[in-house]
XYZ file of C-alpha atoms in Angstrom:
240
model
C -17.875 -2.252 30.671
C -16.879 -5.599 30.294
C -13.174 -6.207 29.346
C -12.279 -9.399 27.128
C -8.703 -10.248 26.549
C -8.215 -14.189 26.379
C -9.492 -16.661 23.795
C -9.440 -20.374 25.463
C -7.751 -23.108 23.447
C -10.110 -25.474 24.643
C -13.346 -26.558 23.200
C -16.439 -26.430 25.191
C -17.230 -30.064 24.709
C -14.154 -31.020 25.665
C -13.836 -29.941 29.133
C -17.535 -29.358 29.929
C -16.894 -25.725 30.213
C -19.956 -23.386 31.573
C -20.460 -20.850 29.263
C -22.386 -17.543 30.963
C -22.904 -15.318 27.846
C -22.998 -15.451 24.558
C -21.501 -12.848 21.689
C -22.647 -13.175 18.152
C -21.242 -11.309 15.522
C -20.516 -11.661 11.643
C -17.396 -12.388 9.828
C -16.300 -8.482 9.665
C -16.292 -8.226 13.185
C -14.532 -11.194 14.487
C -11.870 -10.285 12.287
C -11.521 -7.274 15.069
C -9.381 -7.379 17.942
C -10.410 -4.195 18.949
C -14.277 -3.883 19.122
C -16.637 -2.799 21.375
C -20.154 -4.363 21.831
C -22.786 -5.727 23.675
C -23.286 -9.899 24.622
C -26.630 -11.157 23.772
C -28.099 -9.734 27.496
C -27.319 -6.379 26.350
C -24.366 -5.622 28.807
C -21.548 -4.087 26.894
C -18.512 -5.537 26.150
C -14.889 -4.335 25.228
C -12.725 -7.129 22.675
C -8.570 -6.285 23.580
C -7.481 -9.239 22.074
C -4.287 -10.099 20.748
C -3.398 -8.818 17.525
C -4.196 -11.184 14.118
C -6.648 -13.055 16.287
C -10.122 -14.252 14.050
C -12.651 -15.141 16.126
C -14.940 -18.550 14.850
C -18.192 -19.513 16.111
C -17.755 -21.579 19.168
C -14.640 -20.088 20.513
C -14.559 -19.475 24.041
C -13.338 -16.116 25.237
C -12.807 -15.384 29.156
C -14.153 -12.254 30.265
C -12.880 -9.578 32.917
C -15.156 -10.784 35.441
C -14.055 -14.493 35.343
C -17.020 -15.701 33.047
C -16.503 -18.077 30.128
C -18.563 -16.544 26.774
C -18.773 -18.341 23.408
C -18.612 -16.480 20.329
C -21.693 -17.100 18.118
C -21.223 -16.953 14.158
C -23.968 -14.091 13.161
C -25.828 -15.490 9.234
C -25.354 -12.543 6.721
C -25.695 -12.652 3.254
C -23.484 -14.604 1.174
C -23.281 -16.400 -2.176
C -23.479 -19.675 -2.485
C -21.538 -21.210 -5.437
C -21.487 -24.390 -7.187
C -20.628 -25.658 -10.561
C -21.179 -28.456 -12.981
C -17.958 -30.232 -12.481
C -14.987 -29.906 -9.935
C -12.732 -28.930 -12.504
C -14.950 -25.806 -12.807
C -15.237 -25.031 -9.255
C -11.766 -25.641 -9.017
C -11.378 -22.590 -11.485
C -13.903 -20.054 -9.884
C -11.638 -20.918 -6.504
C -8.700 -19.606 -8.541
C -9.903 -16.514 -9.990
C -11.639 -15.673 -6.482
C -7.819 -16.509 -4.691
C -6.739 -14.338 -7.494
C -8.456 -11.800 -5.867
C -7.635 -12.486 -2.575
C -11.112 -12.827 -1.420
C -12.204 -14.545 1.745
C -13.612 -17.692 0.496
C -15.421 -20.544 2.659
C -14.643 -24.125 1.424
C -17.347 -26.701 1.409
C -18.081 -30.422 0.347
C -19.238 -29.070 -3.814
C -19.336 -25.200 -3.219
C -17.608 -22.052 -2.462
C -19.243 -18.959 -0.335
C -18.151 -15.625 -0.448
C -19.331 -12.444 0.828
C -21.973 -10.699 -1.039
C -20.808 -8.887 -4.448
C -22.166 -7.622 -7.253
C -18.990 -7.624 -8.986
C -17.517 -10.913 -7.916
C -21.221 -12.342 -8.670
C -20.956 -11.298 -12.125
C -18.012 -12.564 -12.776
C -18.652 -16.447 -11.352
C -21.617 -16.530 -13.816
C -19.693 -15.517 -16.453
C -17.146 -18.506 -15.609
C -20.302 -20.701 -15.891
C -20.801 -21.216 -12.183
C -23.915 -21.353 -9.864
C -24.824 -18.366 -7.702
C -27.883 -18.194 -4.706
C -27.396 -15.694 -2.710
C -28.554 -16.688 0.428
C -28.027 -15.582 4.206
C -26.319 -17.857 6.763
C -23.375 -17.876 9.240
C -19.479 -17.255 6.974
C -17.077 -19.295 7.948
C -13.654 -18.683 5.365
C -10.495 -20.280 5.129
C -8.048 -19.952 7.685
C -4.233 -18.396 6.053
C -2.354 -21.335 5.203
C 0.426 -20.755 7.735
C -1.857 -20.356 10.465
C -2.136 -17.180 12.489
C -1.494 -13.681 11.509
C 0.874 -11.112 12.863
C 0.619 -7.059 11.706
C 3.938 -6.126 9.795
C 5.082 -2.514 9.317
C 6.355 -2.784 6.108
C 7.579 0.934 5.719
C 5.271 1.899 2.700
C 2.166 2.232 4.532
C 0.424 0.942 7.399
C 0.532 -2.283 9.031
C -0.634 -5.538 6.953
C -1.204 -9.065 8.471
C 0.530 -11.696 6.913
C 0.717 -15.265 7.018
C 3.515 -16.816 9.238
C 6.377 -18.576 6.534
C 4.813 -16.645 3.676
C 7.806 -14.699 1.803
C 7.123 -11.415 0.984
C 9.404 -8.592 -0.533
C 10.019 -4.801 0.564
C 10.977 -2.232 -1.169
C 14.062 -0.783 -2.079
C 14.469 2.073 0.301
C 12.880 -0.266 3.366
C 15.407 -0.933 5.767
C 16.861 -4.366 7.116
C 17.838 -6.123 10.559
C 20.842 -7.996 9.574
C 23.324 -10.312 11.217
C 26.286 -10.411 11.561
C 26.723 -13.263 8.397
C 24.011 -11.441 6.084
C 26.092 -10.593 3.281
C 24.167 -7.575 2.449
C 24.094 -4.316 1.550
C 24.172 -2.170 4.149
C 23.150 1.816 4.175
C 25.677 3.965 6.017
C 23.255 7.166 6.312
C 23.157 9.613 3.548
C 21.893 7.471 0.892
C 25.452 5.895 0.914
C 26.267 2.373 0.642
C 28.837 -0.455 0.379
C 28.477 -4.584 0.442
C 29.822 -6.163 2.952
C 31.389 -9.986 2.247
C 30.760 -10.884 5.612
C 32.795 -14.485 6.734
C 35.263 -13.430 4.046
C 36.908 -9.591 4.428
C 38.437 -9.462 7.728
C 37.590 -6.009 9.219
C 39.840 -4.408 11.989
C 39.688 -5.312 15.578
C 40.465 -2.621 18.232
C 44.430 -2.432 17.898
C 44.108 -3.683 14.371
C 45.932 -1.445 12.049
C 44.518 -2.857 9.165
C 41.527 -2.726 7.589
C 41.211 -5.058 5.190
C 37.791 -5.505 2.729
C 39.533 -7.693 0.427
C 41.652 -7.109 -2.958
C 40.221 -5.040 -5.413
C 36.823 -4.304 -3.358
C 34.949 -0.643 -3.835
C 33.438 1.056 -1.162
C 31.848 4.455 -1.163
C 33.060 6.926 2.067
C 31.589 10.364 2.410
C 29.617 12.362 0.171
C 30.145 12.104 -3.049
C 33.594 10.318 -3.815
C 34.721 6.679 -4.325
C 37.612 5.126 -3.118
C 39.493 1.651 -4.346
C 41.345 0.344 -1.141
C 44.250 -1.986 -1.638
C 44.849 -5.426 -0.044
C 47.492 -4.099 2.628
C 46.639 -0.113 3.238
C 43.730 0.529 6.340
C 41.741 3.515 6.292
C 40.248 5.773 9.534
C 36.537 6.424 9.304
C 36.474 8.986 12.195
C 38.617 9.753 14.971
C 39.627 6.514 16.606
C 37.092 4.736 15.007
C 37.702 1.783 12.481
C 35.488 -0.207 10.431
């Protein structure tokens, strides 16, 4: 089997590049990094690419054996959407981003993946529908490419490089050493740290110091106030 792991930057115009096979395949599938398949001569084919990569028609892909192949959008079925005005297309884009549905941008119209549902609803806005079948071609994220996120509450999710997204309360963090938050101790236990502003003892400090009147919570189930001059020992030989 054929092993593909390298999309090429450059455009086949561009450099006059000889392309020796071609792979067509609809939207679904050149979402895929990890596909297997068969080129338009019928020899199979094995897609490792990297991961968040969207193939488009016309991208050139190198294959194991040193031969250039371009990717080939497939046509599928799609609807076509228009309206009367641009303020009205303008608000059947909205609701469908609403939805976070793949939508294709053109010069007057919108396509979108075949659905009943989504159908129904664009009439109902007052818009245009054909379905008709032809290659699907959606908008890109607006950050550019994609990159799969563990987020701790399920499995992975791409999202959108310099898009801000939140995690929940129990995820943990990475933080620095200037974060200035709260940081979990094991146990469920926690304590802020005002990091730039509490000094904390260095080996052959005696003190400790957190700052006047700070509260921290050490071992199970007790709270302690510490003062501005007294240090405390969290384990043997061990400061914080």
């Amino acid at each position: 089997m054929i092993e593909i792991r390298k999309k090429l930057k450059a455009s086949r115009a561009a450099y006059r590049i000889a392309v020796k096979g071609t792979l067509t395949l609809p939207f679904e599938a050149r979402q895929k990094t990890r596909l297997r398949t068969r080129l338009a001569s019928g020899e199979e084919v094995g897609l490792m690419l990297p991961r968040g990569e969207v193939l488009r028609g016309g991208d050139l892909m190198v294959a194991s054996d040193g031969r250039v192949i371009e990717v080939l959008a497939e046509s599928e079925a799609v609807l076509h959407v228009t309206c009367g005005t641009p303020e009205d297309l303008l608000r059947a884009a909205y609701h469908l981003g609403n939805r976070h549905v793949p939508v294709e941008v053109g010069e007057g119209y919108l396509r979108l993946a075949a659905d009943h549902v989504l159908e129904n609803m664009l009439a109902g806005l007052g818009a245009r529908v054909a379905p008709i079948k032809t290659p699907f071609e959606p908008e890109a994220g607006a950050y550019g490419g994609g990159h799969q996120h563990e987020d701790g509450s399920g499995p992975g999710r791409i999202h959108h490089y310099g898009q801000s997204h939140e995690h929940g309360r129990d995820e943990g963090h990475v933080h620095g050493p200037d974060c200035g938050h709260e940081h979990a101790h094991g146990g469920g236990r926690t304590h802020d740290h005002a990091h730039g502003r509490a000094a904390h003892g260095q080996a052959g400090d005696p003190d400790d110091d957190h700052g006047r009147g700070e509260r921290r919570a050490h071992g199970s189930d007790e709270e302690r106030v510490h003062g501005t001059e007294r240090g405390h020992d969290h384990g043997r030989g061990q400061k914080h």
